[in-house]
mmCIF file of C-alpha atoms in Angstrom:
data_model
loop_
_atom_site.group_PDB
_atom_site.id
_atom_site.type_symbol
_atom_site.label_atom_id
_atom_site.label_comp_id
_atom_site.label_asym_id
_atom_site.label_seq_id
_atom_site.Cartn_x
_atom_site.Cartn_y
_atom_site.Cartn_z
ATOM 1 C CA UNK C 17 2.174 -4.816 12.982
ATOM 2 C CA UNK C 18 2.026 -3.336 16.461
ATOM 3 C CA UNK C 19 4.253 -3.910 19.050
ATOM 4 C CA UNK C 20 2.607 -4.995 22.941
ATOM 5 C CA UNK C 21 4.891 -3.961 25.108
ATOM 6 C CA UNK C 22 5.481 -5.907 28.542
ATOM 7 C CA UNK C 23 4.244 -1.866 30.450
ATOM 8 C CA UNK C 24 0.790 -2.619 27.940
ATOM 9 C CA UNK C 25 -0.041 -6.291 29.243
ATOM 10 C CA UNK C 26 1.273 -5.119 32.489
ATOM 11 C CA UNK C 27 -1.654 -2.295 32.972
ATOM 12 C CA UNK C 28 -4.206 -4.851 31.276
ATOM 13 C CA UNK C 29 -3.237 -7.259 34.165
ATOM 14 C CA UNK C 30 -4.148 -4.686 36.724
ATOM 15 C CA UNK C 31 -7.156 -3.558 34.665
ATOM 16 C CA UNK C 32 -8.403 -7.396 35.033
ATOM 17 C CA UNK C 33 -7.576 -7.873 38.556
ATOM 18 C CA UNK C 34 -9.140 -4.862 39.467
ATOM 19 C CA UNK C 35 -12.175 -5.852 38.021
ATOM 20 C CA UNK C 36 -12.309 -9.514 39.538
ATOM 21 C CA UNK C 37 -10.915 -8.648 42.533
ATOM 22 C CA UNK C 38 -12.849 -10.705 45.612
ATOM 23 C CA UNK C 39 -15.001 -12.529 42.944
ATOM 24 C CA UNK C 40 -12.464 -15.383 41.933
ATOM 25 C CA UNK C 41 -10.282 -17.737 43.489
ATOM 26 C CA UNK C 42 -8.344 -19.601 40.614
ATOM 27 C CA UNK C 43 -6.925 -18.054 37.559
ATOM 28 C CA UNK C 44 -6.424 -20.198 34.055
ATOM 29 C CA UNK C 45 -4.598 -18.694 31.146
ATOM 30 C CA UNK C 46 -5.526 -20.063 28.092
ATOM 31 C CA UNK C 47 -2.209 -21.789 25.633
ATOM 32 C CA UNK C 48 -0.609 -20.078 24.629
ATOM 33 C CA UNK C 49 -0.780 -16.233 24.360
ATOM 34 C CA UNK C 50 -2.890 -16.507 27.623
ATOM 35 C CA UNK C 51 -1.127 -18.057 30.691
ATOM 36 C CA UNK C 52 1.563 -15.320 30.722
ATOM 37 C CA UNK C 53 -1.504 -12.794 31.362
ATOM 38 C CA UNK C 54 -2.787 -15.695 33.689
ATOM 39 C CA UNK C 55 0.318 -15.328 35.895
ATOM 40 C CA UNK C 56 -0.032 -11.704 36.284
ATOM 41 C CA UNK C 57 -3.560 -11.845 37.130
ATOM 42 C CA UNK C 58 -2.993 -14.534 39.552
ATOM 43 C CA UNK C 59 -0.076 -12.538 41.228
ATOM 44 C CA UNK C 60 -1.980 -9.437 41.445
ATOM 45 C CA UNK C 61 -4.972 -11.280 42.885
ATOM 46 C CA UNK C 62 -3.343 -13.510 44.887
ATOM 47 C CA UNK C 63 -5.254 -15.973 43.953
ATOM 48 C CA UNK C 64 -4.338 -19.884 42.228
ATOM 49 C CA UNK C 65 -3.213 -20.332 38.621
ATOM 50 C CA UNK C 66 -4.703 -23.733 37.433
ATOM 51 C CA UNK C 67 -3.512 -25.737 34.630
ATOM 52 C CA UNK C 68 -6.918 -26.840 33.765
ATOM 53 C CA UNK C 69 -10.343 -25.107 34.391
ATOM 54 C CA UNK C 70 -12.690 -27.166 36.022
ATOM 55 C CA UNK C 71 -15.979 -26.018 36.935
ATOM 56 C CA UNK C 72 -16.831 -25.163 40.340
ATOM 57 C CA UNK C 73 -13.736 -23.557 41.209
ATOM 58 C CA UNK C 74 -15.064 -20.222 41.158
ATOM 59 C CA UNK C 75 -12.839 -19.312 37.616
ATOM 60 C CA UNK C 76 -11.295 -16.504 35.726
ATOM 61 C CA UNK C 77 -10.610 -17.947 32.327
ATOM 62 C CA UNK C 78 -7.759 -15.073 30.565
ATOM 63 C CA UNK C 79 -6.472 -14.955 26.598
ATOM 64 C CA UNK C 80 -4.013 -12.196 25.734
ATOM 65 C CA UNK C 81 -6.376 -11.183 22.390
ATOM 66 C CA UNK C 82 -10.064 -11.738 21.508
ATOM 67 C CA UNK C 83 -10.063 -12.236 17.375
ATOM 68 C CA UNK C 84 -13.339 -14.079 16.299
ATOM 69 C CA UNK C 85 -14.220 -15.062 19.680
ATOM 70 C CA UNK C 86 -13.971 -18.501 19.000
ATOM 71 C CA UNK C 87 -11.800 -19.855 21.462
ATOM 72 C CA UNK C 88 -13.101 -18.015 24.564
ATOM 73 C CA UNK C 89 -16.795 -19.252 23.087
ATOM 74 C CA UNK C 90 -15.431 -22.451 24.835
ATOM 75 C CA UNK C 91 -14.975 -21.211 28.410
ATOM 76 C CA UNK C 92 -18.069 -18.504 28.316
ATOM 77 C CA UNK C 93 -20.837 -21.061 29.779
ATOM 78 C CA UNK C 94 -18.651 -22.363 32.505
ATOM 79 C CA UNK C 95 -16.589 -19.831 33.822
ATOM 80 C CA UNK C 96 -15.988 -15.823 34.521
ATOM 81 C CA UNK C 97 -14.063 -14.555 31.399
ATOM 82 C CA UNK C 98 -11.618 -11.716 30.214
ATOM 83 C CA UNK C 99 -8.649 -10.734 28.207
ATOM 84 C CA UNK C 100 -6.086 -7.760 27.574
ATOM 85 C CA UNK C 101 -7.100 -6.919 23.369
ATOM 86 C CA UNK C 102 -9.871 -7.674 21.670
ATOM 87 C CA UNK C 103 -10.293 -6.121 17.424
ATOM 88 C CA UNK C 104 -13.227 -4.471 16.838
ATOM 89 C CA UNK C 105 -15.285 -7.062 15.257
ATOM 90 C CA UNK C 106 -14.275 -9.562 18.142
ATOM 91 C CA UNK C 107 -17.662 -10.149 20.397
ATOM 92 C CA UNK C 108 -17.509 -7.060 22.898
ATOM 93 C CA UNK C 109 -19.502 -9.339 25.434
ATOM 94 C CA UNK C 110 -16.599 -11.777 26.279
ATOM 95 C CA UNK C 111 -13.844 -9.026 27.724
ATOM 96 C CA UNK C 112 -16.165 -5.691 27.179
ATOM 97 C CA UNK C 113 -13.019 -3.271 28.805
ATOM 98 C CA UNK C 114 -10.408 -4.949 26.919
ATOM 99 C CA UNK C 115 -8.194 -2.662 25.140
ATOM 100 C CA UNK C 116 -9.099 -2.263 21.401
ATOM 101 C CA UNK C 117 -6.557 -2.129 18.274
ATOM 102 C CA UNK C 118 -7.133 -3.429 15.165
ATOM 103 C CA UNK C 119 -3.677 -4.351 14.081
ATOM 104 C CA UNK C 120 -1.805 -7.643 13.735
ATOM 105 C CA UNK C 121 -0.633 -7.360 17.552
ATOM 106 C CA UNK C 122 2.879 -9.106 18.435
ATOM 107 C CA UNK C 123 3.270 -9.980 22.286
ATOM 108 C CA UNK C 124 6.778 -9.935 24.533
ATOM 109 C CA UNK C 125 6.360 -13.657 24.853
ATOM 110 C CA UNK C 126 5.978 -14.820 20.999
ATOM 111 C CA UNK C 127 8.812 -15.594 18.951
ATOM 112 C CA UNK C 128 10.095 -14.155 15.925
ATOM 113 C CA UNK C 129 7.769 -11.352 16.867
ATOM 114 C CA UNK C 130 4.264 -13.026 16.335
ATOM 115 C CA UNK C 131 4.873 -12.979 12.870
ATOM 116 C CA UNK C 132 2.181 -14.162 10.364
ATOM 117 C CA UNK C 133 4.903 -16.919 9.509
ATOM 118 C CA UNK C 134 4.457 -18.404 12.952
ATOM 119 C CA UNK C 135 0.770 -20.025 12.245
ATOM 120 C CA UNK C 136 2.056 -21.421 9.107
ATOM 121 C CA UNK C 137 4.833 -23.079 10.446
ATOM 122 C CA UNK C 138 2.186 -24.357 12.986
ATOM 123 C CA UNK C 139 -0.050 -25.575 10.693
ATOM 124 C CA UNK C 140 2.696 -27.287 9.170
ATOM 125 C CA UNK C 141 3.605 -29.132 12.563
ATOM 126 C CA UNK C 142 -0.180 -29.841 12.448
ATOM 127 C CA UNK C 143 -0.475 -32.150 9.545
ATOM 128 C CA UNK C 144 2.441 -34.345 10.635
ATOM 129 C CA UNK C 145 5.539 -32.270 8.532
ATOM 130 C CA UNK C 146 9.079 -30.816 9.765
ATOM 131 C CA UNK C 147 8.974 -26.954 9.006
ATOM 132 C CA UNK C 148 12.744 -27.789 9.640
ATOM 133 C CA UNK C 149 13.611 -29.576 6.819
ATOM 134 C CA UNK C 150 15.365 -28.647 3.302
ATOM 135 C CA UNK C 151 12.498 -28.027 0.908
ATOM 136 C CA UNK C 152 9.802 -26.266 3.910
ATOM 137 C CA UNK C 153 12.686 -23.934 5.665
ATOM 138 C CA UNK C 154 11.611 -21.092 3.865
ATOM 139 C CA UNK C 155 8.355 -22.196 3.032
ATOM 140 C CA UNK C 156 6.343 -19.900 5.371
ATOM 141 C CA UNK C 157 7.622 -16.850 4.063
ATOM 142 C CA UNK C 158 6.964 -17.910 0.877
ATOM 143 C CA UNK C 159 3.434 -18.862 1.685
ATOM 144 C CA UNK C 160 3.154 -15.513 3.427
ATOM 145 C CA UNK C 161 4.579 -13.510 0.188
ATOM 146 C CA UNK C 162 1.958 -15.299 -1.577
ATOM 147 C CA UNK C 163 -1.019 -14.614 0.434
ATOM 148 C CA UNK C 164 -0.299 -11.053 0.652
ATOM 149 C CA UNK C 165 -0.142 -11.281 -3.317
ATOM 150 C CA UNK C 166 -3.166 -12.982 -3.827
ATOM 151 C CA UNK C 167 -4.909 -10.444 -2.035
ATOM 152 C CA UNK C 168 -3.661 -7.050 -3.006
ATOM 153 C CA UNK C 169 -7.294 -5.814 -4.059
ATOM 154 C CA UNK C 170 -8.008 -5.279 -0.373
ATOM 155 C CA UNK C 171 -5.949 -2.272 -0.943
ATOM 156 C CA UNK C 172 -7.289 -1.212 -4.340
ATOM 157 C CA UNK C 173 -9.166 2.243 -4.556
ATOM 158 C CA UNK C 174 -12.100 1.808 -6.487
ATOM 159 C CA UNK C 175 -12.556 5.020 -7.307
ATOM 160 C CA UNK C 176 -9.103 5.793 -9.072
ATOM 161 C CA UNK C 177 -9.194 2.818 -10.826
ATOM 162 C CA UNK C 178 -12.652 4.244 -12.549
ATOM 163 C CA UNK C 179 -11.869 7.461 -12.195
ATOM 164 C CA UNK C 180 -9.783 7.813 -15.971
ATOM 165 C CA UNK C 181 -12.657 8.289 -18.600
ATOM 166 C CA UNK C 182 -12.318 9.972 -21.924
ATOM 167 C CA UNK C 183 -14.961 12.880 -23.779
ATOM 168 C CA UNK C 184 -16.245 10.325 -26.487
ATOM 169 C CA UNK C 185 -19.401 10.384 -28.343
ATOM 170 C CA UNK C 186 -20.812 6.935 -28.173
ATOM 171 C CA UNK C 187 -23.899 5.383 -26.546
ATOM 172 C CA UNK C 188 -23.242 2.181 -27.412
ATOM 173 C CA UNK C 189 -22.599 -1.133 -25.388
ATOM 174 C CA UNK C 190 -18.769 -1.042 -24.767
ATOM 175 C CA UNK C 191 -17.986 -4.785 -23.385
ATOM 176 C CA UNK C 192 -15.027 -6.152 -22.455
ATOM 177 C CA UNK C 193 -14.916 -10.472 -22.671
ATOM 178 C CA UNK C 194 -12.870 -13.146 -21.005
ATOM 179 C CA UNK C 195 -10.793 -10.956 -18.434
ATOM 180 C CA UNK C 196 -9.035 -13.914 -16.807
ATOM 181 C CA UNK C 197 -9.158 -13.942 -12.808
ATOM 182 C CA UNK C 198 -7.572 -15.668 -9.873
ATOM 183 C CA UNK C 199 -8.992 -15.363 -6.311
ATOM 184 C CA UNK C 200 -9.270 -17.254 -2.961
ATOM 185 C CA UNK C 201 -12.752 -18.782 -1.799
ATOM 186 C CA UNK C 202 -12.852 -17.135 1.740
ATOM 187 C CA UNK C 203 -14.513 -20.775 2.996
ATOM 188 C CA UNK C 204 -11.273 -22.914 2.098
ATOM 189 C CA UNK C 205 -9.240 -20.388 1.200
ATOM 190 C CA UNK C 206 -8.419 -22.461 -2.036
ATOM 191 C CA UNK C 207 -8.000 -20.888 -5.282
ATOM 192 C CA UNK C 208 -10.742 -20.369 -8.324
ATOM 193 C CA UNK C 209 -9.885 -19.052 -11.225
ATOM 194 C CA UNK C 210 -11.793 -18.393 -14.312
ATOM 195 C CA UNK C 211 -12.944 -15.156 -16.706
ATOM 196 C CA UNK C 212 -15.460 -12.273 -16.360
ATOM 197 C CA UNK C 213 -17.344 -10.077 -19.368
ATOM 198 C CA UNK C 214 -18.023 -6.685 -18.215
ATOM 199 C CA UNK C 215 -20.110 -3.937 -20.280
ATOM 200 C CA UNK C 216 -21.898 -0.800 -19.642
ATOM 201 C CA UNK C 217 -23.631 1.780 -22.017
ATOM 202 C CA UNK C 218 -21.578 4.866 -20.926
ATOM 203 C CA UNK C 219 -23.290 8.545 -20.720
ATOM 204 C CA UNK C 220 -21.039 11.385 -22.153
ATOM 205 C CA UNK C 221 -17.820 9.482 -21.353
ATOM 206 C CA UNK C 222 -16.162 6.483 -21.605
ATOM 207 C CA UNK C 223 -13.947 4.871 -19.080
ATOM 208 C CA UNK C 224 -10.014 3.551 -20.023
ATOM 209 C CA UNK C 225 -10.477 0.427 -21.105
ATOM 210 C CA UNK C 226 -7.540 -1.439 -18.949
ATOM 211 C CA UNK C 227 -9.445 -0.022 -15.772
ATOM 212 C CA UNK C 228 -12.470 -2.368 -16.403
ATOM 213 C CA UNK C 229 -9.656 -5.274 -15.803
ATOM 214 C CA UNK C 230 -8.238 -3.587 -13.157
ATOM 215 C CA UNK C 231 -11.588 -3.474 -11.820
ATOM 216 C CA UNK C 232 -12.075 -7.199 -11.819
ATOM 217 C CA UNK C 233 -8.498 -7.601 -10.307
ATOM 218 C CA UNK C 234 -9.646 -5.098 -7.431
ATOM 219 C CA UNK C 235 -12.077 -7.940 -6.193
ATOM 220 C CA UNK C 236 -10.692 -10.702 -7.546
ATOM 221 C CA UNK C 237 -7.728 -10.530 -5.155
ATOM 222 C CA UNK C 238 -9.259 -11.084 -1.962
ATOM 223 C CA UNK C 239 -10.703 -13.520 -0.201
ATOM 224 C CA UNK C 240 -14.244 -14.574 -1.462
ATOM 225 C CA UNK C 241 -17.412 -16.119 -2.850
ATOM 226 C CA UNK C 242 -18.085 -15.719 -6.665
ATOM 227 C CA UNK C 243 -21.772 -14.336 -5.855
ATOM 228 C CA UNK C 244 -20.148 -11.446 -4.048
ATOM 229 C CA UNK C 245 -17.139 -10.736 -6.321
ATOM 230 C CA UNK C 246 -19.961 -10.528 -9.242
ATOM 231 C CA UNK C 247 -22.465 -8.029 -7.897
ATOM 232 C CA UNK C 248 -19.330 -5.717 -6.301
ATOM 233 C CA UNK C 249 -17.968 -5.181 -9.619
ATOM 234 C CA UNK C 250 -21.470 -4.377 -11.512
ATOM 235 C CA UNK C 251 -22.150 -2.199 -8.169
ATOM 236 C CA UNK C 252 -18.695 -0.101 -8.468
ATOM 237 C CA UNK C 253 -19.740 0.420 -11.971
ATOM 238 C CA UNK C 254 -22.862 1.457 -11.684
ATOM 239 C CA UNK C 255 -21.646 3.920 -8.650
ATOM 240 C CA UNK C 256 -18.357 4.856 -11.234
ATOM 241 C CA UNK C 257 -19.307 5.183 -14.116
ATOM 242 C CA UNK C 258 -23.008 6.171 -13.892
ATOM 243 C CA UNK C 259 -23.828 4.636 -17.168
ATOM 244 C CA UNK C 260 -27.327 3.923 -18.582
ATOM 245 C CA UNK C 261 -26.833 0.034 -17.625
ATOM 246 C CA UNK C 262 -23.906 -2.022 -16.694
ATOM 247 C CA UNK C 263 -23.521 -6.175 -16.478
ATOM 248 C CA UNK C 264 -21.120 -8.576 -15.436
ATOM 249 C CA UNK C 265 -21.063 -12.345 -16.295
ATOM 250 C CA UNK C 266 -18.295 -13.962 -14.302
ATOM 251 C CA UNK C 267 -17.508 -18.106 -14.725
ATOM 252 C CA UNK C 268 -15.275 -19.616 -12.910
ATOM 253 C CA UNK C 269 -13.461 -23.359 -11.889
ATOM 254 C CA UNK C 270 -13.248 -23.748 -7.758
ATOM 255 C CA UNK C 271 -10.972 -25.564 -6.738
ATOM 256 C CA UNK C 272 -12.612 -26.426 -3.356
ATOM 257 C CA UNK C 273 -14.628 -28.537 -5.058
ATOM 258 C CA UNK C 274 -12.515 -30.095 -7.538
ATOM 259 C CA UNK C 275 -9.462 -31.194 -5.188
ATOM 260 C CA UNK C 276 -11.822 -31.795 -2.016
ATOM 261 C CA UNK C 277 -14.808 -32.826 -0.480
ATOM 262 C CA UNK C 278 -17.007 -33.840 -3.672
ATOM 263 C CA UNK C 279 -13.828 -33.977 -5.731
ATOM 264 C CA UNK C 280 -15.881 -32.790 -8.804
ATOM 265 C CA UNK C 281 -15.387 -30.498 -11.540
ATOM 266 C CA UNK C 282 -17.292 -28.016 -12.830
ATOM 267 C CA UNK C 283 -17.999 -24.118 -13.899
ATOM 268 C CA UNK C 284 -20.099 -21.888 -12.211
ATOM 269 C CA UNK C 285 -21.863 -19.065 -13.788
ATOM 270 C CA UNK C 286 -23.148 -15.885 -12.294
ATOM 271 C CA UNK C 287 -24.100 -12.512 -13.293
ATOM 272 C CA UNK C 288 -24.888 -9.560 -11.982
ATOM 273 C CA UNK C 289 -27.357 -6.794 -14.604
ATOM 274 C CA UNK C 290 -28.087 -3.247 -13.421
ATOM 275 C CA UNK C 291 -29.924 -0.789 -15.198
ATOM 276 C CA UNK C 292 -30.952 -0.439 -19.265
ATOM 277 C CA UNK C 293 -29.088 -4.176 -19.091
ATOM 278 C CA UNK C 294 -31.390 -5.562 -16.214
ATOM 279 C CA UNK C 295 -34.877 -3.388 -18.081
ATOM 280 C CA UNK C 296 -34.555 -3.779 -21.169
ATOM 281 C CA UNK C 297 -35.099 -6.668 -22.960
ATOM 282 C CA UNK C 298 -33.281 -6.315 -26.412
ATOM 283 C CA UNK C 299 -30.143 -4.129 -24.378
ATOM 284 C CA UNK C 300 -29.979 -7.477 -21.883
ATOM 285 C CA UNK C 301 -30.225 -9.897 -25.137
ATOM 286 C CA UNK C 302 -27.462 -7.900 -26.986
ATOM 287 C CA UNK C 303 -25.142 -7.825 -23.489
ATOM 288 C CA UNK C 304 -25.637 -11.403 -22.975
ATOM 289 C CA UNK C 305 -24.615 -12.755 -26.763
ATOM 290 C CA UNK C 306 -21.864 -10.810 -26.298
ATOM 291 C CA UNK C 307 -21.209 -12.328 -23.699
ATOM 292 C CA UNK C 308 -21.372 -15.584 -24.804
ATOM 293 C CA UNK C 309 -24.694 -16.579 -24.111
#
């Protein structure tokens, strides 16, 4: 997490009024992390802070960060826009001299120190609950703990995990079934779960066999779409192991579909063949029975 001091915003609030010196007359800030900024700018420019943006007034529409760029998407048409940090894969078009950093960024005016907890105990507020009450007080750190859990294969090296092999003689299909997964779809961020079969026909050497789960772990535990998780673990083999083929078959039970929306069950199946497994006819047949098909 990194710290904004009130010096950073401070010399971002000069930055900005520098910039729009002369060109605006009203200054909106928008809730929350915005209308302290707003006050500086408006201060430094000498110009009105609005409580609502209405179009004609000649504009400057501030946000302390840019993230996704969703929320400033809203103001861009209508008005002249800026802000004090944008990440790197925020839309450079909205505050182009903004100060980067990609980091979780906690401002002076944000309680508990913009922590990650703060959103959930929003979001709890949001769908009519007290965050206050017996059974949710320590609910968003829990939820937080969780998350951070459920995702630990963001910080997974690929390349250790497949980097233990052993001097064995054997050209063989080596396949491991039924590894059992959990992971987040990245649309609902809702759990699926289910099992994937890896196998590969090694060259030379063969690779410790509790790495190939490790392996599915690795992008299992972030958030995403089965399609993807399947072809980045038969990829990272292929680019691993470098064996004469490789194959994944991955099925798994989505919750985003069962508990919402549709509110149907179902398992999805997906696969992902490189190599003498994608080529060859009898090596694909042979991976696939194994495999349960």
């Amino acid at each position: 997490m990194r710290h904004i001091t009130w010096q950073e915003v401070q010399v971002e609030a000069e930055r900005i009024a520098n910039q729009w010196r002369g060109r605006v007359h009203t200054v909106y800030g928008i809730p929350q992390g915005g209308a302290p900024l707003a006050v500086m700018v408006a201060n430094l420019l000498g110009a009105q802070l609005i409580e609502k943006p209405t179009i004609g007034m000649n504009t400057l529409v501030v946000d302390d960060l840019i993230d996704s760029g969703k929320t400033m998407e809203r103001f861009f048409k209508d008005f002249r826009v800026d802000a004090a940090f944008r990440k790197s894969h925020s839309p450079k078009h909205f505050a182009p001299y903004a100060k980067c950093i990609d980091d979780w960024l906690s401002f002076p005016w944000e309680k508990n120190d913009g922590a990650p907890t703060d959103g959930i105990v929003r979001l709890l507020e949001y769908i009519g609950e007290n965050p206050a009450r017996d059974g949710l007080i320590d609910t968003p750190e829990r939820v937080l703990k969780a998350m951070k859990e459920m995702t630990t294969g963001y910080d997974a090296d690929i390349a250790k995990i497949l980097s233990v092999s052993f001097d064995v003689d054997f050209d063989e299909l080596v396949v491991v079934r039924n590894v059992p997964f959990n992971s987040l779809c990245e649309h609902h961020m809702l759990p699926f779960t289910g099992t994937a079969t890896v196998g590969y026909i090694p060259v030379d050497r063969v690779v410790g066999l509790s790495k190939l789960a490790r392996l599915v772990d690795a992008y299992a535990k972030r958030l995403q779409v089965q399609e993807r998780m399947t072809k980045q673990i038969a990829d990272a083999m292929l680019e691993h192991i470098k064996p004469l083929g490789c194959g994944v078959v991955v099925r798994g039970n989505h919750s985003c579909m069962s508990c919402r929306g549709i509110n149907k069950t179902g398992e999805m199946v997906t696969s992902s063949l490189h190599g003498a497994l994608r080529t060859d006819n009898s090596a694909r047949a042979e991976f696939l029975a194994l495999a349960g098909y």
